[in-house]
Amino acid sequence: MPDATSTMPPPRPPSGDAGPLAEHHEEHHVEHHEQQHEEQKRRRPGAGLFDPRQLLRSLPDAFRKLSPRVMVKSPVMFVVLIGSVLTTALAVAHPGDWFGWVITAWLWLTVLFANLAEAVAEGRGKAQADTLRKAKTDSVARRLTEAGGGGEEQVPGADLRIGDLVVCEAGDVIPGDGDVVEGVASVDESAITGESAPVIRESGGDRSAVTGGTKVLSDRIVVKITTKPGETFIDRMINLVEGAARQKTPNEIALNILLASLTVVFLLAVVTLKPFAIYAGADGQTSLIVLTALLVCLIPTTIGALLSAIGIAGMDRLVQRNVLAMSGRAVEAAGDVSTLLLDKTGTITLGNRQAAEFVPVKGATEAELADAAQLSSLADETPEGRSVVVLAKEKYGLRERHQGEPAEAEWIPFTAQTRMSGVDVDGRKVRKGATGSVLAWVEEHGGEVAEDARALNDRISQAGGTPLLVAVQDADGARVLGVIHLKDVVKDGMRERFDELRRMGIKTVMITGDNPLTAKAIAEEAGVDDFLAEATPEDKMALIKREQAGGKLVAMTGDGTNDAPALAQADVGVAMNTGTSAAKEAGNMVDLDSDPTKLIEIVEIGKQLLITWGALTTFSIANDVAKYFAIIPAMFAVAYPSLDKLNIMGLASPESAILAAVIFNALVIVALVPLALKGVPYRPMSGDRMLRRNLGIYGLGGLIAPFIGIKLIDLLLSLVPGLR
């Protein structure tokens, strides 16, 4: 059975290998790639807050978000907005009350800071959307006509419909998303991926999908349009990075409900304070302005202000890694993934079997075997053949020879019928190939097969490798010299990555079309938890459904049409940009770099998003304890002097205490914006250990920080006349 992962695209070739025009365009591509790199550096997570230009661009959006129709989407900040309007009205009614004006100003700043955090997060997406819009051009398409014997007509790209066939040649911009149905060409996708090297797009395989706005560099292709105008991949990217298509995730909705519930609880608690104050004779210390300040300080304004920005920044972190999530739900699901399905070829292994060692039979030497193996591989242009030449040169010091040396040699190419390749030169015949074919060749030429040849072959096969026999016929007759051990090379660092995933509580499953023996050997070397050998599309679906039936979330990658059902079934389906349109439609994420190993990074970003929400929620709620000790004693110390014992911070005066708490409440939002945009640093560990760590840092930190911050602000305010 062929390897189920054989449809995975190989790594992008150097630009010189992509087509006859690639080298001509390389300078332009490199320059464009550098510009994109600089643009990404300017928009990297956490950088936008301290970029004055970004702040300036985001400030108008922050003011526009003061609209009640926008603010009502965030219950916590909507309450703060109502409080700001109320204190403004009270301050206007009593223009001489400077305390009311100062409280009002800081409440408006609290709302503005919250809007600015969200606007900065959205602004970085809009900056990328502007870059994408530049890739959209009003192109003219050469549409094939059904009538007229396959003639062409020029039509605007906006007039194309699903099913239309268009012709694209070197220099043409592809007018819409589609699949190549005829021909092969090198395509510049730098406008989409930021990658300078051209890519190959061809009909009849899993590298047939093309994107509107990309440019054909060489040859001629016929593209079948698969999307409507305005619904192309670039249009979807623009909507996603701008946030227009972002929907709140289940966890974000649940957090909003929790925050709204806490807000209602604190609102009821604050409302009941007024009757108590009247009864205690402390009505003068519980004005509406003071009660509003208390309410704003006690409700979880910090996480309420940053909740949306955290979600937007999580999407942006994926975009920075050239991954498009079709919904925030997919990003969140990535954080909860417990089973990871990974293709072997191109993900866990390099994708091509490489020569690992030369094993001679008894009576032959390694040097003799290496020389014959290299000579027989000079005409073999496959990656395996080239790896034999390189191994002989590096390990045995043989000089690098090339096809055509010596000139009188007769090269025997590999064919599916003979399953051998080799060379006839200087009265000697050298053959390399499949065990059965080489053994038959030796016997055909009257030679005897060494006793250990088959044993070596079986040993390598059982170890999961691929044996290639090398034989020679010379004056001494035909004989086997030894075996070349080909093996899938596991990528560097994969075992360590899988160890990290295991510490995260994620089970890894390798999927391959190899036989179980080979699959087991690679799985053990790579360190995955399980493997699925001789996998078919139906097997993948069954595995995903079985895992999901056990309450687990499953993530997988794919690029072919046969992967589409499994991608659609998986909770996180990452389609490769080089794959078919069917795969990209079925998945809920698209990797523009077509790097299957990026699935591991996607899971880490998803977990970081969930951790950031949890950590800042913990910090925000813990903040309320210090604010309680600041404001409650200030309100009731006159009526109940014994409450002054709760003034453990030794705040200067009731006015100073209340104002310090309100100022700290606003400034802490600004202080935490970089963390919200960048995300809480993630380290692979068990859930229990992670919970203890975050409670220790953000729970304890949320308790201590306000005591320090409010006290420092109070010391500064105590220098102001009238507040001492």
XYZ file of C-alpha atoms in Angstrom:
724
model
C 0.000 0.000 0.000
C 1.436 3.419 -0.805
C 2.296 5.748 2.030
C -0.797 7.716 2.969
C 1.409 10.716 3.442
C 3.054 10.581 0.060
C 0.837 13.384 -1.118
C 2.487 15.784 1.274
C 4.306 18.462 -0.699
C 8.079 18.484 -0.487
C 9.891 21.447 1.016
C 9.913 24.499 -1.217
C 12.746 24.216 -3.693
C 15.356 26.908 -4.080
C 14.183 29.615 -6.401
C 16.479 28.449 -9.127
C 14.718 25.093 -9.243
C 11.217 26.455 -9.537
C 11.210 27.386 -13.162
C 13.106 29.194 -15.905
C 11.896 32.611 -14.795
C 12.450 32.123 -11.072
C 16.050 33.330 -11.010
C 15.088 36.431 -12.964
C 12.515 37.341 -10.314
C 14.558 36.350 -7.252
C 15.854 39.843 -6.480
C 12.311 41.214 -6.510
C 11.088 38.362 -4.276
C 13.865 38.803 -1.721
C 13.228 42.534 -1.500
C 9.504 41.939 -1.070
C 10.154 39.236 1.542
C 12.376 41.609 3.520
C 9.670 44.276 3.418
C 7.119 41.762 4.701
C 9.548 40.673 7.426
C 10.003 44.266 8.576
C 6.227 44.760 8.513
C 5.769 41.659 10.668
C 8.429 42.901 13.088
C 6.513 46.156 13.480
C 3.344 44.204 14.175
C 4.785 41.462 16.387
C 2.722 40.664 19.479
C 3.297 43.111 22.288
C 5.037 45.676 20.119
C 2.005 47.707 19.101
C 1.388 49.314 22.513
C 4.675 51.164 22.538
C 4.587 52.143 18.878
C 3.470 55.800 18.922
C 2.181 55.527 15.361
C 0.059 52.505 16.264
C -1.308 54.275 19.334
C -2.113 57.348 17.262
C -3.926 55.252 14.640
C -5.848 53.346 17.322
C -6.932 56.373 19.370
C -9.837 57.419 17.066
C -11.120 53.830 17.176
C -10.962 53.911 20.977
C -13.216 56.987 21.013
C -15.588 55.465 18.439
C -15.967 52.422 20.661
C -17.506 54.656 23.353
C -20.790 54.164 21.521
C -23.266 52.362 23.832
C -24.079 49.929 21.004
C -20.442 48.798 21.058
C -19.903 48.994 24.817
C -22.966 46.878 25.659
C -21.126 43.854 24.235
C -18.857 44.028 27.290
C -21.144 44.047 30.372
C -18.409 45.106 32.801
C -17.188 48.066 30.778
C -20.766 49.051 29.943
C -21.405 49.472 33.681
C -18.237 51.596 33.917
C -19.513 53.711 31.003
C -22.852 54.269 32.769
C -20.971 55.174 35.938
C -18.854 57.665 34.006
C -21.955 59.311 32.544
C -23.571 59.446 36.003
C -20.545 61.031 37.711
C -20.235 63.491 34.825
C -23.831 64.617 35.373
C -23.205 64.941 39.135
C -20.000 66.889 38.549
C -21.806 69.274 36.203
C -24.539 69.739 38.815
C -21.868 70.612 41.392
C -19.134 72.363 39.395
C -17.242 73.341 42.545
C -16.758 69.729 43.642
C -13.198 69.101 42.429
C -13.229 65.561 43.864
C -16.181 64.653 41.651
C -14.445 66.021 38.568
C -11.246 64.063 39.270
C -13.164 60.814 39.860
C -15.133 61.421 36.661
C -11.957 62.009 34.650
C -10.374 58.763 35.820
C -13.533 56.764 35.196
C -13.607 58.016 31.594
C -9.912 57.151 31.288
C -10.698 53.624 32.529
C -13.219 53.177 29.716
C -10.872 54.744 27.174
C -7.928 52.552 28.218
C -10.102 49.446 27.786
C -11.172 50.555 24.314
C -7.605 51.466 23.420
C -6.379 47.963 24.346
C -8.929 46.422 21.978
C -8.250 49.037 19.280
C -4.485 48.378 19.394
C -5.083 44.629 19.077
C -7.417 45.212 16.129
C -5.110 47.821 14.623
C -2.320 45.346 14.031
C -4.757 43.135 12.138
C -5.912 46.101 10.071
C -2.301 46.911 9.197
C -1.903 43.406 7.810
C -5.235 43.717 6.005
C -3.928 46.837 4.249
C -0.948 44.820 3.054
C -3.275 42.116 1.728
C -5.441 44.654 -0.069
C -2.388 45.692 -2.054
C -2.250 42.125 -3.353
C -5.782 42.449 -4.708
C -5.741 43.786 -8.225
C -8.555 44.342 -10.675
C -7.218 41.765 -13.101
C -8.526 40.862 -16.529
C -9.110 37.133 -17.007
C -8.649 35.111 -20.193
C -11.722 32.901 -19.952
C -12.100 29.880 -22.204
C -15.337 29.871 -24.132
C -17.417 26.747 -24.550
C -18.285 27.743 -28.073
C -15.777 28.489 -30.737
C -13.552 25.439 -30.303
C -11.925 26.469 -27.056
C -11.389 30.115 -27.873
C -10.642 32.811 -25.307
C -12.416 35.978 -24.227
C -11.178 38.714 -21.937
C -13.468 39.480 -18.998
C -12.991 41.404 -15.721
C -11.946 39.157 -12.852
C -15.052 40.268 -10.919
C -17.259 38.672 -13.612
C -15.861 35.165 -13.123
C -18.173 32.491 -11.760
C -17.642 29.085 -10.198
C -16.684 26.551 -12.866
C -15.169 29.045 -15.330
C -11.878 28.007 -16.953
C -9.212 30.698 -17.292
C -5.791 30.612 -18.935
C -2.759 32.015 -17.084
C 0.718 32.340 -18.576
C 4.035 33.766 -17.390
C 3.512 37.286 -16.035
C -0.252 36.913 -15.523
C -1.945 37.510 -12.176
C -4.291 34.644 -11.306
C -7.737 36.288 -11.300
C -9.440 34.082 -8.684
C -9.147 31.065 -6.419
C -9.237 27.729 -8.196
C -7.588 24.447 -9.074
C -5.121 23.826 -11.891
C -6.768 21.428 -14.343
C -4.132 21.564 -17.054
C -0.388 22.246 -17.088
C 2.276 23.033 -14.519
C 3.818 26.388 -13.573
C 5.888 28.149 -10.928
C 3.830 30.688 -8.975
C 4.856 33.667 -6.855
C 2.798 33.537 -3.642
C 4.851 36.093 -1.709
C 1.885 38.477 -1.490
C 0.056 35.837 0.561
C 2.752 33.954 2.450
C 5.627 36.448 2.556
C 7.857 33.650 1.210
C 10.169 34.726 -1.592
C 10.708 31.317 -3.223
C 8.231 30.417 -5.993
C 6.157 27.258 -5.636
C 5.100 24.656 -8.162
C 1.422 24.282 -8.985
C 0.291 21.436 -11.233
C -2.822 19.583 -12.284
C -3.852 16.158 -11.075
C -2.253 16.203 -7.630
C -2.498 17.688 -4.177
C -0.595 20.819 -5.244
C -3.242 22.040 -7.642
C -4.852 24.852 -5.638
C -3.994 28.440 -6.625
C -4.973 31.700 -4.959
C -6.316 34.789 -6.649
C -3.807 37.653 -6.589
C -0.741 35.430 -6.939
C 1.421 35.628 -10.056
C 2.454 33.010 -12.610
C 6.202 33.131 -13.262
C 6.629 30.484 -15.931
C 4.799 28.153 -18.301
C 1.038 27.950 -18.912
C -1.812 26.614 -16.774
C -5.578 26.393 -17.039
C -7.393 27.173 -13.779
C -10.927 26.165 -12.835
C -12.479 28.885 -10.652
C -13.860 27.531 -7.354
C -15.027 30.678 -5.503
C -17.347 33.589 -6.123
C -16.008 37.162 -6.453
C -15.682 38.745 -3.011
C -15.335 35.350 -1.346
C -11.763 34.592 -2.396
C -9.057 33.479 -0.019
C -7.620 37.002 0.180
C -11.073 38.435 0.959
C -11.486 35.913 3.767
C -8.012 36.682 5.076
C -8.777 40.404 5.153
C -12.013 39.853 7.076
C -10.303 37.550 9.540
C -7.260 39.672 10.341
C -9.409 42.800 10.618
C -11.606 41.039 13.140
C -14.772 41.567 11.111
C -15.371 37.817 11.034
C -14.256 37.149 14.606
C -16.883 35.556 16.776
C -16.612 35.140 20.512
C -15.431 31.705 21.532
C -17.290 29.497 24.040
C -14.758 30.240 26.784
C -14.920 33.968 26.040
C -18.727 33.847 26.256
C -18.532 31.871 29.507
C -16.096 34.409 30.962
C -18.393 37.254 29.946
C -21.278 35.542 31.743
C -19.111 35.082 34.854
C -17.995 38.718 34.800
C -21.570 39.917 34.261
C -22.708 37.808 37.240
C -19.984 39.234 39.473
C -20.903 42.727 38.325
C -24.545 42.179 39.305
C -23.489 40.819 42.720
C -21.249 43.817 43.413
C -23.900 46.203 42.123
C -26.437 44.819 44.594
C -23.839 44.975 47.385
C -23.003 48.620 46.659
C -26.675 49.615 46.396
C -27.359 48.199 49.862
C -24.530 50.289 51.330
C -26.550 53.507 50.984
C -29.298 52.538 53.484
C -26.659 51.293 55.919
C -24.773 54.590 55.593
C -27.938 56.617 56.229
C -28.714 54.499 59.288
C -25.139 54.895 60.587
C -25.084 58.642 59.983
C -22.340 58.360 57.345
C -24.456 59.570 54.461
C -21.952 62.326 53.703
C -19.230 59.773 52.978
C -21.414 57.689 50.641
C -22.348 60.080 47.891
C -23.297 58.688 44.496
C -19.837 59.565 43.198
C -18.154 57.578 45.986
C -20.516 54.623 45.516
C -19.872 54.661 41.782
C -16.115 54.707 42.397
C -16.508 51.771 44.794
C -18.550 49.791 42.271
C -16.036 50.383 39.449
C -13.151 49.337 41.691
C -14.859 46.174 42.936
C -16.197 44.773 39.653
C -13.573 42.895 37.560
C -12.765 45.836 35.287
C -9.220 44.626 34.530
C -10.197 41.391 32.794
C -13.380 43.018 31.463
C -11.236 45.624 29.726
C -8.730 43.117 28.326
C -10.966 40.141 27.499
C -11.582 41.042 23.863
C -7.987 42.186 23.293
C -6.688 38.804 24.530
C -8.881 36.947 22.017
C -7.889 39.209 19.124
C -4.198 38.926 20.044
C -4.479 35.124 20.057
C -5.707 35.205 16.462
C -2.950 37.670 15.612
C -0.238 35.396 17.025
C -1.368 32.729 14.577
C -1.345 35.213 11.706
C 2.214 36.183 12.659
C 3.116 32.540 12.057
C 1.327 32.497 8.709
C -1.628 30.479 9.998
C -5.189 31.604 9.328
C -7.825 30.470 11.790
C -11.290 30.576 10.272
C -12.778 31.214 13.719
C -11.707 32.018 17.254
C -13.387 28.763 18.263
C -10.669 26.856 16.373
C -7.898 28.703 18.243
C -9.551 27.973 21.558
C -10.120 24.333 20.633
C -6.394 24.053 19.871
C -5.708 24.927 23.486
C -7.912 22.059 24.678
C -6.591 19.455 22.232
C -5.742 16.154 23.871
C -4.931 14.026 20.783
C -2.641 15.082 17.948
C -2.637 13.181 14.632
C 0.575 13.730 12.674
C 1.584 12.425 9.265
C 4.913 10.641 9.290
C 6.323 11.859 5.993
C 7.305 15.497 6.006
C 6.184 16.003 9.594
C 8.040 13.531 11.783
C 10.563 12.457 9.145
C 12.307 14.470 6.457
C 10.131 12.828 3.828
C 12.816 11.007 1.838
C 14.633 7.852 2.808
C 18.332 8.486 3.226
C 21.332 6.154 3.071
C 22.430 5.502 6.649
C 25.154 2.842 6.332
C 26.837 0.316 4.042
C 26.771 -3.264 5.386
C 29.130 -5.628 3.464
C 28.649 -9.377 3.251
C 31.378 -11.756 4.356
C 34.334 -11.590 2.003
C 33.695 -7.943 0.958
C 34.954 -4.713 2.524
C 33.028 -1.547 3.359
C 35.289 0.494 1.077
C 34.625 -1.859 -1.848
C 30.882 -1.729 -1.191
C 30.886 2.068 -0.838
C 32.763 2.520 -4.121
C 30.332 0.265 -6.009
C 27.287 1.835 -4.354
C 28.405 5.347 -5.285
C 29.223 4.350 -8.850
C 25.842 2.647 -9.341
C 23.994 5.680 -7.941
C 25.490 8.377 -10.179
C 22.610 8.049 -12.652
C 20.004 7.881 -9.876
C 18.496 11.371 -9.495
C 16.147 10.371 -6.677
C 16.838 11.729 -3.166
C 17.756 8.191 -2.106
C 20.283 7.875 -4.931
C 21.867 11.238 -4.134
C 22.098 10.318 -0.454
C 24.132 7.188 -1.382
C 26.639 9.330 -3.291
C 26.918 11.792 -0.379
C 27.339 9.053 2.249
C 30.135 7.383 0.259
C 31.907 10.706 -0.082
C 31.537 11.864 3.539
C 32.040 8.580 5.388
C 34.565 6.826 3.175
C 36.430 9.734 1.631
C 35.508 8.856 -1.955
C 35.769 11.806 -4.270
C 32.495 13.055 -5.658
C 31.945 11.667 -9.136
C 29.278 12.748 -11.573
C 27.237 11.070 -14.250
C 29.389 11.026 -17.385
C 32.543 10.006 -15.495
C 34.097 7.972 -17.023
C 32.899 8.938 -20.488
C 32.792 5.352 -21.823
C 30.430 4.175 -19.096
C 26.982 2.842 -19.992
C 24.437 4.003 -17.418
C 21.534 1.740 -16.537
C 18.550 3.835 -15.345
C 16.082 2.601 -12.782
C 12.775 1.283 -14.144
C 9.702 -0.099 -12.451
C 10.202 -3.343 -14.384
C 13.849 -4.029 -13.479
C 13.758 -2.287 -10.076
C 17.508 -1.771 -10.459
C 19.956 0.861 -11.627
C 23.694 0.725 -12.252
C 26.548 1.122 -14.687
C 28.674 -0.964 -17.061
C 32.254 0.311 -17.214
C 35.767 -1.109 -17.735
C 34.459 -4.646 -18.167
C 32.641 -4.494 -14.849
C 28.920 -4.397 -14.242
C 27.527 -2.847 -11.031
C 23.888 -3.115 -9.994
C 21.918 -1.658 -7.068
C 18.254 -2.212 -6.314
C 15.523 -4.244 -4.664
C 16.654 -7.463 -3.016
C 14.710 -9.856 -5.218
C 15.780 -8.148 -8.458
C 19.477 -8.032 -7.566
C 19.544 -11.634 -6.364
C 17.858 -12.755 -9.596
C 20.430 -10.743 -11.609
C 23.344 -12.411 -9.773
C 21.927 -15.906 -10.327
C 21.195 -15.087 -13.972
C 24.877 -14.256 -14.460
C 26.000 -17.503 -12.855
C 26.994 -16.060 -9.512
C 26.451 -17.394 -6.029
C 24.596 -15.425 -3.377
C 26.448 -14.949 -0.096
C 24.910 -16.815 2.799
C 24.450 -13.676 4.924
C 22.955 -11.474 2.164
C 19.384 -12.465 2.925
C 20.027 -12.313 6.681
C 21.302 -8.718 6.382
C 18.297 -7.855 4.255
C 15.862 -9.274 6.843
C 17.624 -7.545 9.738
C 17.336 -4.119 8.110
C 13.680 -4.719 7.178
C 12.817 -5.727 10.732
C 14.459 -2.548 12.008
C 12.054 -0.535 9.854
C 14.614 0.310 7.174
C 14.702 -0.304 3.438
C 17.510 -2.588 2.176
C 19.070 -2.105 -1.262
C 21.432 -4.833 -2.469
C 24.608 -3.970 -4.379
C 26.119 -6.565 -6.707
C 28.995 -6.629 -9.168
C 30.070 -8.803 -12.100
C 33.759 -8.728 -12.995
C 36.568 -11.166 -13.737
C 35.774 -13.008 -10.499
C 32.139 -13.555 -11.527
C 28.880 -12.132 -10.249
C 28.453 -11.687 -6.508
C 26.670 -9.593 -3.887
C 28.902 -7.027 -2.154
C 26.506 -5.943 0.554
C 23.454 -3.942 1.509
C 22.708 -0.215 1.593
C 20.557 0.632 4.609
C 17.993 3.300 3.705
C 15.958 4.742 6.531
C 13.476 7.518 7.153
C 15.398 10.240 8.966
C 13.507 11.611 11.946
C 13.766 15.387 12.111
C 16.059 16.845 14.736
C 14.334 17.754 17.982
C 11.145 15.773 17.325
C 11.574 13.515 20.352
C 12.003 16.577 22.573
C 8.879 18.183 21.069
C 6.862 15.043 21.714
C 8.161 14.941 25.291
C 6.853 18.497 25.690
C 3.472 17.489 24.323
C 3.373 14.548 26.716
C 4.004 16.918 29.627
C 1.111 19.003 28.300
C -1.112 15.930 28.553
C -1.404 15.514 24.771
C -1.324 12.096 23.127
C 0.534 11.952 19.788
C -0.433 9.491 17.057
C 1.696 9.008 13.932
C -0.248 8.200 10.758
C 1.511 6.410 7.914
C 0.865 4.110 4.985
C 3.944 2.048 5.879
C 3.683 -1.516 7.110
C 3.336 -1.962 10.883
C 6.951 -3.093 11.300
C 8.401 0.023 9.704
C 5.837 2.260 11.426
C 6.731 0.820 14.828
C 10.459 1.440 14.314
C 9.908 5.098 13.308
C 7.406 5.637 16.140
C 9.891 4.342 18.719
C 12.710 6.473 17.330
C 10.566 9.626 17.204
C 8.996 9.035 20.610
C 5.307 9.250 19.646
C 2.736 7.620 21.901
C 0.977 5.543 19.245
C 0.860 4.952 15.506
C -1.631 4.005 12.803
C -0.015 1.924 10.039
C -1.303 1.293 6.518
C -3.749 4.123 7.113
C -6.606 4.826 4.715
C -8.925 7.873 4.791
C -11.549 5.648 6.427
C -9.046 4.610 9.106
C -8.296 8.254 9.913
C -11.982 9.066 10.273
C -12.558 6.049 12.502
C -9.624 7.008 14.737
C -10.837 10.600 15.105
C -14.386 9.513 15.947
C -13.080 6.969 18.452
C -11.021 9.613 20.255
C -13.899 12.105 20.224
C -16.270 9.492 21.603
C -13.987 9.363 24.641
C -14.484 13.095 25.229
C -11.195 14.180 23.643
C -10.523 17.014 21.217
C -8.524 15.968 18.151
C -6.225 17.987 15.863
C -4.739 16.864 12.548
C -3.112 18.179 9.380
C -3.811 17.322 5.762
C -3.504 18.608 2.220
C -5.249 16.176 -0.105
C -8.832 15.717 -1.182
C -8.781 12.347 0.600
C -7.892 14.209 3.830
C -10.945 16.504 3.608
C -13.404 14.253 5.524
C -10.970 13.784 8.406
C -10.102 17.510 8.472
C -13.793 18.343 8.692
C -14.328 15.792 11.473
C -11.335 16.912 13.568
C -11.865 19.649 16.160
C -8.800 21.423 14.773
C -8.170 20.689 11.099
C -5.099 22.419 9.661
C -5.040 22.395 5.860
C -1.844 23.085 3.948
C -1.943 26.084 1.605
C -0.310 23.915 -1.079
C -3.180 21.459 -0.808
C -6.422 21.141 -2.691
C -9.359 23.508 -2.409
C -11.384 20.681 -0.847
C -8.854 20.325 1.984
C -8.762 24.085 2.631
C -12.556 24.280 2.699
C -12.803 21.332 5.098
C -10.231 22.569 7.644
C -10.791 25.384 10.115
C -7.211 26.603 9.801
C -4.912 27.110 6.815
C -1.113 27.073 7.116
C 0.252 29.415 4.464
C 3.752 27.936 4.838
C 2.467 24.373 4.380
C 4.591 23.158 7.292
C 2.875 20.161 8.942
C 4.972 20.495 12.124
C 3.360 23.874 12.766
C 0.426 22.016 14.308
C 2.505 21.755 17.479
C 2.927 25.557 17.570
C -0.810 26.022 16.975
C -1.583 23.892 20.030
C 0.862 25.938 22.110
C -0.727 29.224 20.971
C -4.191 27.872 21.820
C -3.045 26.853 25.284
C -1.366 30.231 25.762
C -4.665 31.948 24.917
C -6.566 29.949 27.546
C -3.831 30.467 30.139
C -3.799 34.223 29.511
C -7.550 34.447 30.044
C -7.310 32.418 33.239
C -4.276 34.231 34.633
C -5.624 37.750 34.090
C -9.061 36.763 35.417
C -7.376 35.497 38.589
C -5.304 38.680 38.831
C -8.360 40.899 38.308
C -10.522 39.238 40.956
C -7.638 39.129 43.456
C -7.221 42.899 42.955
C -10.573 43.554 44.599
C -9.324 42.570 48.062
C -6.890 45.512 48.297
C -9.473 47.934 46.897
C -11.898 46.764 49.580
C -9.368 47.610 52.269
C -8.820 51.014 50.650
C -12.385 52.244 50.106
C -14.627 50.627 52.764
C -12.676 52.067 55.754
C -12.646 55.475 54.018
C -16.443 55.407 53.677
C -17.399 54.304 57.203
C -14.448 55.244 59.446
C -16.234 58.446 60.547
C -19.359 56.587 61.708
C -17.468 53.533 62.958
C -13.970 54.572 64.142
C -13.109 50.947 64.825
C -13.142 50.327 61.055
C -9.995 52.420 60.859
C -8.168 49.216 61.825
C -8.969 47.971 58.335
C -6.943 50.853 56.924
C -3.895 48.608 56.990
C -2.238 50.640 54.232
C -2.361 53.780 56.366
C -3.926 55.869 53.614
C -3.823 59.631 54.221
C -7.524 60.530 53.995
C -10.866 59.133 52.750
C -10.669 61.216 49.572
C -7.077 60.157 48.938
C -7.922 56.475 49.529
C -10.862 56.464 47.110
C -9.010 58.431 44.459
C -5.892 56.220 44.758
C -8.015 53.101 44.249
C -9.727 54.566 41.175
C -6.414 55.701 39.648
C -4.802 52.314 40.278
C -7.837 50.604 38.757
C -7.325 52.573 35.521
C -3.532 52.357 35.356
C -3.398 48.596 35.931
C -5.284 48.130 32.645
C -2.545 50.024 30.810
C 0.149 48.046 32.617
C -1.364 44.708 31.597
C -2.042 45.503 27.927
C 1.419 44.245 26.779
C 0.833 40.961 28.624
C -2.637 40.643 27.081
C -1.245 41.182 23.580
C 1.849 39.024 23.997
C 0.206 36.333 26.106
C 1.251 34.755 29.383
C 4.468 32.761 28.793
C 3.614 29.105 28.306
C 5.680 26.204 29.626
C 4.752 22.560 29.043
C 3.609 21.035 32.347
C 0.703 19.157 33.872
C -2.596 20.931 34.444
C -2.323 20.731 38.268
C 1.168 22.174 38.281
C 0.160 24.926 35.862
C -2.811 25.848 38.072
C -0.611 26.083 41.165
C 1.933 28.164 39.271
C -0.599 30.651 37.934
C -2.379 30.950 41.273
C 0.972 31.646 42.888
C 2.029 34.269 40.371
C -1.218 35.943 39.317
C -3.367 35.153 42.348
C -0.789 36.180 44.938
C 0.498 38.920 42.643
C -3.047 40.222 42.238
C -3.337 40.466 46.018
C -0.011 42.188 46.639
C 0.278 44.556 43.643
C -2.739 46.762 44.558
C -1.520 47.229 48.130
C 1.783 48.516 46.808
C 0.298 50.507 43.922
C -2.499 52.161 45.908
C -0.097 53.074 48.711
C 2.385 54.685 46.287
C -0.398 56.651 44.560
C -1.714 57.735 47.986
C 1.735 59.006 48.966
C 1.826 61.111 45.811
C -1.698 62.386 46.365
C -0.916 63.290 49.968
C 1.407 65.970 48.587
C -1.636 67.698 47.086
C -3.130 70.364 49.414
C -6.608 69.408 50.635
C -6.007 65.645 50.489
C -3.939 65.360 53.668
